[in-house]
Tab-separated table of C-alpha atoms in Angstrom:
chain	number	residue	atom	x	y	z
R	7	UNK	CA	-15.345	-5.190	10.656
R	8	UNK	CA	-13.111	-7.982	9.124
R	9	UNK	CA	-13.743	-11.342	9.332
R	10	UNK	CA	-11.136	-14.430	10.581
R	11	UNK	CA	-9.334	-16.096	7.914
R	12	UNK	CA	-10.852	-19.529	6.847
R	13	UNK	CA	-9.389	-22.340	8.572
R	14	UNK	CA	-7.242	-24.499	6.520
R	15	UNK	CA	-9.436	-27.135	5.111
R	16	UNK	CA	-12.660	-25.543	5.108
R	17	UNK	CA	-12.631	-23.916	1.247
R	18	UNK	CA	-15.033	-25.621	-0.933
R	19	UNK	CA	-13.312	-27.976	-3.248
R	20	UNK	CA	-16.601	-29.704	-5.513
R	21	UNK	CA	-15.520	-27.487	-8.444
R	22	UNK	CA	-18.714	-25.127	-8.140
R	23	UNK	CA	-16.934	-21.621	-7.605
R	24	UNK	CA	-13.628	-19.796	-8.615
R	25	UNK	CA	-11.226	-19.335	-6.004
R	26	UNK	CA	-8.807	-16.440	-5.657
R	27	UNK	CA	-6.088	-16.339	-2.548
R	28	UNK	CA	-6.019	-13.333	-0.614
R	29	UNK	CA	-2.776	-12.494	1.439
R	30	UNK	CA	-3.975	-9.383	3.926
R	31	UNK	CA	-2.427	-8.725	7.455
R	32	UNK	CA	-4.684	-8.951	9.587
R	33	UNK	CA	-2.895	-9.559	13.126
R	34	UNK	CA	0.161	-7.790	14.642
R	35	UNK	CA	2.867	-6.967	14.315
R	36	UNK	CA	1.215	-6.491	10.258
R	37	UNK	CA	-0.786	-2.916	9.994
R	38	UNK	CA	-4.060	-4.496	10.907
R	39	UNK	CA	-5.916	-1.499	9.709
R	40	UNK	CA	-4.668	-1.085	6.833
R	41	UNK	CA	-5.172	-4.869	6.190
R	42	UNK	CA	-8.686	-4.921	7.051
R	43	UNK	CA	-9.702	-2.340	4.301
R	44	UNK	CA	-7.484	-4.151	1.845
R	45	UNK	CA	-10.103	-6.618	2.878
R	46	UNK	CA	-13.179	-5.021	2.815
R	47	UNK	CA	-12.029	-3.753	-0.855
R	48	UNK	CA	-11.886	-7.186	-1.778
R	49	UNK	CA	-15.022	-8.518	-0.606
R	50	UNK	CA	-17.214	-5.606	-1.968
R	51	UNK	CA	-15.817	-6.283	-5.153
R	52	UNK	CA	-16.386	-9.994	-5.125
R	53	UNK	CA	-20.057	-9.422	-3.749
R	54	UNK	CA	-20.447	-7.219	-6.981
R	55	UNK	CA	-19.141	-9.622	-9.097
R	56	UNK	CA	-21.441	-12.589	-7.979
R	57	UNK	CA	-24.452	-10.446	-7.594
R	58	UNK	CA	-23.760	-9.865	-11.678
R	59	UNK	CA	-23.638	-13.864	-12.875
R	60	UNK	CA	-20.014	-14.155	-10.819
R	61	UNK	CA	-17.792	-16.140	-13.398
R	62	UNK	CA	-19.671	-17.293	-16.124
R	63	UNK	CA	-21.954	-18.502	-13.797
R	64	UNK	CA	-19.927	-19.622	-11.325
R	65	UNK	CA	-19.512	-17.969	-7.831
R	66	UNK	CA	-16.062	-16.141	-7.025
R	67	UNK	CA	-14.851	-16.856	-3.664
R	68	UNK	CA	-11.986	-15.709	-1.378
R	69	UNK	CA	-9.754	-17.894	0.448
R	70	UNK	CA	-8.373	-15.274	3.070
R	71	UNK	CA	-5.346	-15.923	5.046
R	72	UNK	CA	-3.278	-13.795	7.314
R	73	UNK	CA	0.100	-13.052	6.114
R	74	UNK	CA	0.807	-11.261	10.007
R	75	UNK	CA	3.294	-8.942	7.876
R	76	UNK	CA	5.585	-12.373	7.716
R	77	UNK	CA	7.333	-12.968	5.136
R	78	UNK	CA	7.763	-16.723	5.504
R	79	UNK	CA	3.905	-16.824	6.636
R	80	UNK	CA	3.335	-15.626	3.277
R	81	UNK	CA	5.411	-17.736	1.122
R	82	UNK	CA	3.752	-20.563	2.997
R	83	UNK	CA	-0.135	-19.458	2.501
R	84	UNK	CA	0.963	-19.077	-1.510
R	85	UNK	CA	2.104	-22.711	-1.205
R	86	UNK	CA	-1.029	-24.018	-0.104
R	87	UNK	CA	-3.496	-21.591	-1.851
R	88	UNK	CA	-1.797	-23.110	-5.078
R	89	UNK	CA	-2.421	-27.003	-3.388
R	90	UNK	CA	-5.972	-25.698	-3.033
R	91	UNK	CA	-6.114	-24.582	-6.444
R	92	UNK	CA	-6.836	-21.118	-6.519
R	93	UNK	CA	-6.959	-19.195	-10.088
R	94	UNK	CA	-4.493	-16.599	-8.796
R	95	UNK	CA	-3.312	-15.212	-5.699
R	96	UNK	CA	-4.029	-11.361	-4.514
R	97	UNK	CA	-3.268	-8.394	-1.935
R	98	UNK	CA	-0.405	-7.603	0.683
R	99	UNK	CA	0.739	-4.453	1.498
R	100	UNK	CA	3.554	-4.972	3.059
R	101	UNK	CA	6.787	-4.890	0.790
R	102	UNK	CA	8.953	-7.094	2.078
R	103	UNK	CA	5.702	-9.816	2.474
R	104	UNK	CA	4.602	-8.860	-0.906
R	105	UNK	CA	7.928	-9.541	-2.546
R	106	UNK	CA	8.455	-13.253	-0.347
R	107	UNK	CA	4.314	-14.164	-1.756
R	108	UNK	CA	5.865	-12.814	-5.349
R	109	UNK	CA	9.207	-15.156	-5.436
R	110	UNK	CA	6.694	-17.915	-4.242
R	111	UNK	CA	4.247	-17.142	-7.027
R	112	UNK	CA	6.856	-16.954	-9.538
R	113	UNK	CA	8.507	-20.447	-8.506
R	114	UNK	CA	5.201	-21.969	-8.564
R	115	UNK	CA	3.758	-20.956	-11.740
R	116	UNK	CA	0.766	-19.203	-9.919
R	117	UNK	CA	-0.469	-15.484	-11.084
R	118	UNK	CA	-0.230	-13.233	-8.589
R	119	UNK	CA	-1.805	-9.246	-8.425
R	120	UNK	CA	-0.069	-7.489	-5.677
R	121	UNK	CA	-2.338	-4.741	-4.835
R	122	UNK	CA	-0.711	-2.526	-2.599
R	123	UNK	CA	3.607	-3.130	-1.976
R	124	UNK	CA	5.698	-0.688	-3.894
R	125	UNK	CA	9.053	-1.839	-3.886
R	126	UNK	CA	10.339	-1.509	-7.209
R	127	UNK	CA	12.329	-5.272	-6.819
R	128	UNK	CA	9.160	-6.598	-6.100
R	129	UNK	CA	11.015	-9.801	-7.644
R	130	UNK	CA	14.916	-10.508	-8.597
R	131	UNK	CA	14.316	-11.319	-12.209
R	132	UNK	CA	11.661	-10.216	-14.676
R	133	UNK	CA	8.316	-12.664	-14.278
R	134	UNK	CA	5.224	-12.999	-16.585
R	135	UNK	CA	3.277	-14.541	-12.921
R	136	UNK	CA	3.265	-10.999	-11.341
R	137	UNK	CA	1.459	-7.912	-11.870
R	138	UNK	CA	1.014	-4.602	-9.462
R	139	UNK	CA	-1.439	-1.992	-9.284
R	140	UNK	CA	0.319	0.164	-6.787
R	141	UNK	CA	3.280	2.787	-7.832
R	142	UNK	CA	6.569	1.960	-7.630
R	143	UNK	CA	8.309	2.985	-4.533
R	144	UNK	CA	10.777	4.830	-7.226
R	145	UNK	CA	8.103	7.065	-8.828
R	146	UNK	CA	5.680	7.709	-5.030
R	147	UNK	CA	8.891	8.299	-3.105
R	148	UNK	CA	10.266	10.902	-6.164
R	149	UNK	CA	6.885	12.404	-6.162
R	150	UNK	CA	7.637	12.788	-2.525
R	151	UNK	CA	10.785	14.495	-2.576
R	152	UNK	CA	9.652	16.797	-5.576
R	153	UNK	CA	6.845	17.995	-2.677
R	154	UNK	CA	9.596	18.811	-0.134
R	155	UNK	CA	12.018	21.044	-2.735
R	156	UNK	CA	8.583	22.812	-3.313
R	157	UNK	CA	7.917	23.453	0.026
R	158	UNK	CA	11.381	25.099	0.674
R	159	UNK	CA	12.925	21.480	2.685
R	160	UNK	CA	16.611	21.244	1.559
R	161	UNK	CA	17.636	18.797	4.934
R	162	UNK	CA	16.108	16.274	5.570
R	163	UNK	CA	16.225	14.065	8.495
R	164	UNK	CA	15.110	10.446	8.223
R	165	UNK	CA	13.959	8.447	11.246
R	166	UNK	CA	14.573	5.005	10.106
R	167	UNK	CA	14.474	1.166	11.255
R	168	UNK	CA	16.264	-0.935	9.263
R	169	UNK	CA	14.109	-2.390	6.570
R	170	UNK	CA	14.743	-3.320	2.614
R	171	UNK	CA	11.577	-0.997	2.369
R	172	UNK	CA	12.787	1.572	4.177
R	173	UNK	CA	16.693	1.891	3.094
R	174	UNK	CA	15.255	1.447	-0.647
R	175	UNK	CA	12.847	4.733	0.449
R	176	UNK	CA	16.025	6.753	1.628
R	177	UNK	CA	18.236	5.990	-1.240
R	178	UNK	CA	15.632	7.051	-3.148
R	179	UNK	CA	15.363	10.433	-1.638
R	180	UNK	CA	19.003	11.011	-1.495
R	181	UNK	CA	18.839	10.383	-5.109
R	182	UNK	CA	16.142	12.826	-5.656
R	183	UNK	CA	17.381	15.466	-4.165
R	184	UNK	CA	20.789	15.359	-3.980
R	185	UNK	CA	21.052	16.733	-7.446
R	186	UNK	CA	19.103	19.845	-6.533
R	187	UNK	CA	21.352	20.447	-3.495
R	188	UNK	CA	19.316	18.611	-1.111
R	189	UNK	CA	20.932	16.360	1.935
R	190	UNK	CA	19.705	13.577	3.366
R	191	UNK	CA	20.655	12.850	7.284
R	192	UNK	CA	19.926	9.286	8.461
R	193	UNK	CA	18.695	8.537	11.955
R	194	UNK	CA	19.198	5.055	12.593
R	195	UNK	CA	16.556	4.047	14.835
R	196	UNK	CA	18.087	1.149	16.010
R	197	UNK	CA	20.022	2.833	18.051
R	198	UNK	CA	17.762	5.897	19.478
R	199	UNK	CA	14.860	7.169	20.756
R	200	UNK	CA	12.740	9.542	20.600
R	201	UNK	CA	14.591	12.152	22.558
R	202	UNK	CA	17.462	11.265	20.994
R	203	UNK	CA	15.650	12.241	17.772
R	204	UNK	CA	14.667	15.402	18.508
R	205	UNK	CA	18.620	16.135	19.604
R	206	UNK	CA	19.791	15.004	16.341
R	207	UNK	CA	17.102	16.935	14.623
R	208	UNK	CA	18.119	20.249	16.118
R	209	UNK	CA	21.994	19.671	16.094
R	210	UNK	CA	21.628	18.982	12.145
R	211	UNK	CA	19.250	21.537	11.537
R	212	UNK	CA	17.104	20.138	9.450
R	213	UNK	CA	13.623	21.560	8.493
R	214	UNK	CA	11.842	18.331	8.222
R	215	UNK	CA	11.909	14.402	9.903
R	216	UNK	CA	10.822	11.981	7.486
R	217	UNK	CA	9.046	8.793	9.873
R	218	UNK	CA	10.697	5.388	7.933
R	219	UNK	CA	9.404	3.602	10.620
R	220	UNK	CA	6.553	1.296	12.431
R	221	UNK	CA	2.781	2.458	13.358
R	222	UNK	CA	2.176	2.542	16.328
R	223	UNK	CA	5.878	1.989	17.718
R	224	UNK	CA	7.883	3.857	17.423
R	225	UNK	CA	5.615	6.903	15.083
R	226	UNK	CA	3.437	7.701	17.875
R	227	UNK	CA	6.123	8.581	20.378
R	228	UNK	CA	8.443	10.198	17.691
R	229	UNK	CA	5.897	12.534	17.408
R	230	UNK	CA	4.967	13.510	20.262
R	231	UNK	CA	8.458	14.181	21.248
R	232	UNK	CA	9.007	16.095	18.471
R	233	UNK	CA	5.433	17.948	18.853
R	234	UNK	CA	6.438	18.666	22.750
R	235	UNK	CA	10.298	20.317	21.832
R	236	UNK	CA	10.462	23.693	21.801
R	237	UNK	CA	13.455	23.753	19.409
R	238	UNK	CA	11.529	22.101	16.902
R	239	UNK	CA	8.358	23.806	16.397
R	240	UNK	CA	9.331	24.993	12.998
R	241	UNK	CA	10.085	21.290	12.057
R	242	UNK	CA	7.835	19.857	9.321
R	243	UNK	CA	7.316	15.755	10.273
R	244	UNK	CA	6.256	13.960	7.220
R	245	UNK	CA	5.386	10.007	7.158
R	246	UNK	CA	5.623	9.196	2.986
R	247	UNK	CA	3.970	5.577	3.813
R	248	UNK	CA	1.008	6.716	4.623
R	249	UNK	CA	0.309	5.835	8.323
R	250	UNK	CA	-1.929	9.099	8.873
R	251	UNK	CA	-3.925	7.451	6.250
R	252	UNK	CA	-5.873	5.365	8.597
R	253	UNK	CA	-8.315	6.690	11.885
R	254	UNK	CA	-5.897	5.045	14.221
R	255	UNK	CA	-3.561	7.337	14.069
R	256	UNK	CA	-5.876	10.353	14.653
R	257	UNK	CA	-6.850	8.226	17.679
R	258	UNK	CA	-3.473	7.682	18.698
R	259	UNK	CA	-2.243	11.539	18.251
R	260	UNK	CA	-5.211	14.054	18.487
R	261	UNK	CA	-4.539	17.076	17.023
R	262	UNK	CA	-0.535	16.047	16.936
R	263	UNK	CA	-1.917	13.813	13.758
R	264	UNK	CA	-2.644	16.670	11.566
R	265	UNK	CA	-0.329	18.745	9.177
R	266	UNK	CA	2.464	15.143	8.664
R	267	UNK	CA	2.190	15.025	4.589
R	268	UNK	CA	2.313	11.420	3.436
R	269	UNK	CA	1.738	8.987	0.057
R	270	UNK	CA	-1.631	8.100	-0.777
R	271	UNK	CA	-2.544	6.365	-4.038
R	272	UNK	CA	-5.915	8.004	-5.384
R	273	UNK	CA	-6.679	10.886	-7.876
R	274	UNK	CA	-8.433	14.445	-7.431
R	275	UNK	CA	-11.767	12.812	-8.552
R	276	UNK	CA	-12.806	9.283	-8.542
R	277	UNK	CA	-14.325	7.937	-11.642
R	278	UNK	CA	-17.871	6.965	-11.812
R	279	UNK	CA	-17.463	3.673	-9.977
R	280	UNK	CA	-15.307	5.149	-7.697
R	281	UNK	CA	-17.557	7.228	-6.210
R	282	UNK	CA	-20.554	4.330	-6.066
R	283	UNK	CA	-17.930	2.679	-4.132
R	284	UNK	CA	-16.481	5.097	-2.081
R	285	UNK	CA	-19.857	5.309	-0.908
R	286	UNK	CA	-20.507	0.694	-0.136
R	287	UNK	CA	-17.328	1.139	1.620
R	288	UNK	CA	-18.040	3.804	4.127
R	289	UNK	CA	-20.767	2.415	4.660
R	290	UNK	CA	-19.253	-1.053	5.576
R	291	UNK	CA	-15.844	-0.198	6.872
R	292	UNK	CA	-18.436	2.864	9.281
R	293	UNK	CA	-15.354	5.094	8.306
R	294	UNK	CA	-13.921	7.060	5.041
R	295	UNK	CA	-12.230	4.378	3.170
R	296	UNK	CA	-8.534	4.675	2.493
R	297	UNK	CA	-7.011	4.151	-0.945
R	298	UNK	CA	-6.164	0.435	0.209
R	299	UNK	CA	-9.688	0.022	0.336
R	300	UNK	CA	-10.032	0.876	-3.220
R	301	UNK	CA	-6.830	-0.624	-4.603
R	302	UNK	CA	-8.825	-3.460	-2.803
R	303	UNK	CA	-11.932	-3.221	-5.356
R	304	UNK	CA	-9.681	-2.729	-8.085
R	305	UNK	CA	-7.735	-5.996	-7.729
R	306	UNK	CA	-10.447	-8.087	-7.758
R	307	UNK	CA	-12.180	-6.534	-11.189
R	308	UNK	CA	-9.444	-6.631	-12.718
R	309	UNK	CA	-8.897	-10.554	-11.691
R	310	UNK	CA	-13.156	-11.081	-12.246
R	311	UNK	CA	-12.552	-9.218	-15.842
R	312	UNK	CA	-9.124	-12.077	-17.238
R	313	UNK	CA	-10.995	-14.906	-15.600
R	314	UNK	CA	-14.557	-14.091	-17.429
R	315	UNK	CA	-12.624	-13.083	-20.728
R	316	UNK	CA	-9.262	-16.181	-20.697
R	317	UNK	CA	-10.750	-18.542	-18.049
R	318	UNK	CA	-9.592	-19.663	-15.042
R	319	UNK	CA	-6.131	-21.419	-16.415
R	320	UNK	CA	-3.075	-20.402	-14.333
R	321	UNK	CA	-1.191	-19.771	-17.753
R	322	UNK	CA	-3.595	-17.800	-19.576
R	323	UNK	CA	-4.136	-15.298	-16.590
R	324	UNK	CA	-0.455	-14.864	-16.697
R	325	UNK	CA	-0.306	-14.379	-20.631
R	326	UNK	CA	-3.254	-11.496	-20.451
R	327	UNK	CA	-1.736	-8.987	-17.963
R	328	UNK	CA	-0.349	-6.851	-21.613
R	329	UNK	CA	-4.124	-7.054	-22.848
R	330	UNK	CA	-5.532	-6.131	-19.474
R	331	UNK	CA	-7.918	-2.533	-19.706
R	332	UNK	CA	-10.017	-1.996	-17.197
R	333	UNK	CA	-12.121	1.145	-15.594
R	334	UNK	CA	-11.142	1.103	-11.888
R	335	UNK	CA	-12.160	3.279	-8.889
R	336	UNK	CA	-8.964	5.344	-9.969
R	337	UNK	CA	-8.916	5.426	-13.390
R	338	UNK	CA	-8.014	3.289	-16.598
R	339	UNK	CA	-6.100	-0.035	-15.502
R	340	UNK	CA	-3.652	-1.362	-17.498
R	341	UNK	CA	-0.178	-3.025	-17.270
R	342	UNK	CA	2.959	-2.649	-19.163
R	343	UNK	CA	6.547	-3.137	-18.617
R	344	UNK	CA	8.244	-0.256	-17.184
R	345	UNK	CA	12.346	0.379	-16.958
R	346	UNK	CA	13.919	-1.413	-14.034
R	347	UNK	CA	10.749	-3.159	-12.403
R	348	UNK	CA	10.361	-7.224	-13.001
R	349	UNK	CA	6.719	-7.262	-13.048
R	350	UNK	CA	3.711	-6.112	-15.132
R	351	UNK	CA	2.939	-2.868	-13.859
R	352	UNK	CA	0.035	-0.368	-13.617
R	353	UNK	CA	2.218	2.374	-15.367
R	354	UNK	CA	0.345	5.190	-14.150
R	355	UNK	CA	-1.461	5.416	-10.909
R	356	UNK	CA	-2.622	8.112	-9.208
R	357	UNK	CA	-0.202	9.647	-6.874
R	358	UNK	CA	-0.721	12.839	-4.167
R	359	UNK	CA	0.824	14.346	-1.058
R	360	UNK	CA	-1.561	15.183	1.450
R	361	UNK	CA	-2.077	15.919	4.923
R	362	UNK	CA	-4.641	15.970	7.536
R	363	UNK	CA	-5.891	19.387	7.812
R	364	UNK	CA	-4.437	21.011	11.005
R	365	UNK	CA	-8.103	22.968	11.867
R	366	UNK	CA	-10.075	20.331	10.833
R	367	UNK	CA	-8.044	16.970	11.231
R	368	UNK	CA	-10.583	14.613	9.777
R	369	UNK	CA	-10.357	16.301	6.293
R	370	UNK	CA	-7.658	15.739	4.083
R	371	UNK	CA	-5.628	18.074	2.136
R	372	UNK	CA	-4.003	18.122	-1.285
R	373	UNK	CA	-0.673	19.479	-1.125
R	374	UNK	CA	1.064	17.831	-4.496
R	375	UNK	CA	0.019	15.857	-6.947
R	376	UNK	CA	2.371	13.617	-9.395
């Protein structure tokens, strides 16, 4: 559905429209699905905003480029979005891309709205050039954990590659439960496979393996090793990213995809807009549209809304993230400083658990909300 980044060189430069950079993976090894409703979010949103005068009267355009889940691909496009002279810079999902595009943004005096990275150091030292509408890591991840004391899961295995992202996500489990007498047993996928899960799984005797790891390698094959064992038909597999999120992975697993809890970022009911559209994007992605779609949207009305109301000034977009308040898909936008996270952040939103639902894996399930 996506289109191909523009080709360096071809953005319009006369002056006539507004320009925001969009940072989206779009080719392996980045989580190209996941990247293309990030996307398709965006360009909704920037159709609607045209269609209604654009920015005072001028046109809003994307300049797209492919971060590849790269970090040094990224901190390069935000180098020469700012040469192009873009208003701000917006997207990524990735967290360790997301936090390269933020040091980059932050060196360079050029705003940046990550839309969808949680990790809480989304940047070494406090910034006014950042803002986030996605949760921290340290409030999804807790939400998380609060889910799997509820549901009776005291050990917990973790299948993880090493990652910032994903040793940040077991700490903060271990922290989380620990307290309440839960224990935390880390797999280092480095150094095993699949079978080899399953084997630590069952000697440890946990009642549920946590996925901290790639889509499709290695998920898919965890799963279906784990699916297959006998020993472990009582285990609960749970992927708190959010990979079941996306059709791919119903393709890739069948009915194996159903009944994995994981993070998504929307609330029970949509607002108004939300559900207008929930209903454009189905319609363009042919497919439900994840909460990346909509975190999508959202970034780019809340960018359209400071550029209408403090122009298109690099500085002035940066001084307005306190004053921002805007209705999203989700709810109420606005950004404040919260304990132990550098940049402005969207303090509260929506966080649930769900699953796919084991009879009819298409349809979702709430299981916790936070």
């Amino acid at each position: 559905m996506t289109r191909p980044p523009s080709p360096p060189g071809s953005e319009r430069t006369d002056g006539s429209s507004v320009q925001i950079g969009a940072l989206v993976p779009l080719t392996r090894p980045g989580w190209v699905e996941a990247g293309q409703h990030l996307l398709a979010g965006f360009e909704l949103a920037v159709r609607e905003v045209n269609d209604a005068g654009g920015i005072v009267g001028r046109p809003l355009e994307l300049v797209v480029r492919d971060t590849a889940a790269d970090p040094q691909r990224a901190a390069a496009a935000v180098d020469e979005l700012a040469r192009l002279g873009v208003a701000a810079v917006a997207g990524e999902n990735h967290s360790v891309v997301a936090r390269a595009a933020a040091a980059r943004a932050d060196a360079l005096g050029l705003p940046f709205l990550c839309s969808s990275a949680v990790l809480d150091a989304l940047t070494e030292q406090p910034t006014q050039w950042v803002a986030r509408l996605s949760p921290p890591q340290s409030r999804g991840w807790q939400v998380y954990a609060d889910f799997l004391l509820g549901a009776g899961h005291s050990r917990i295995a973790v299948a993880a590659q090493p990652s910032v992202y994903w040793a940040s996500g077991t700490r903060i489990l271990r922290d989380c439960l620990a307290p309440r007498g839960g224990t935390v047993i880390e797999l280092d996928m480095s150094a095993l496979d699949p079978t080899d899960v399953c084997d630590e799984v069952a000697d440890n005797r946990a009642t549920a393996l946590l996925l901290l790891v790639g889509h499709p390698e290695p998920a898919v094959p965890i799963v279906k090793s784990v699916r297959g064992d006998r020993r472990l038909t009582e285990i609960m597999v749970g992927a708190p990213a959010g990979q079941p999120e996306f059709a791919e992975w119903a393709t890739s697993l069948g009915d194996d995809s159903a009944g994995i809890p994981f993070l998504r970022y929307l609330p029970e009911r949509l607002t108004p807009l939300g559900v207008r559209v929930e209903a454009a994007l189905r319609e363009e992605l042919a497919e439900a549209p994840s909460f990346v779609a909509f975190e999508g949207y959202d970034t780019v009305a809340v960018l359209a809304d400071v550029l209408r109301s403090h122009g298109t000034d690099r500085a002035r977009t940066a001084e307005s993230w306190p004053r921002v308040a805007v209705e999203g898909t989700r709810g109420q936008i606005q950004f404040s400083r919260t304990p132990g996270i550098g940049v402005w952040q969207w303090a509260w939103a929506p966080i649930q658990v769900v699953d796919r639902d084991p009879a009819e894996p298409n349809r979702f399930r709430i299981l916790h909300s936070g």
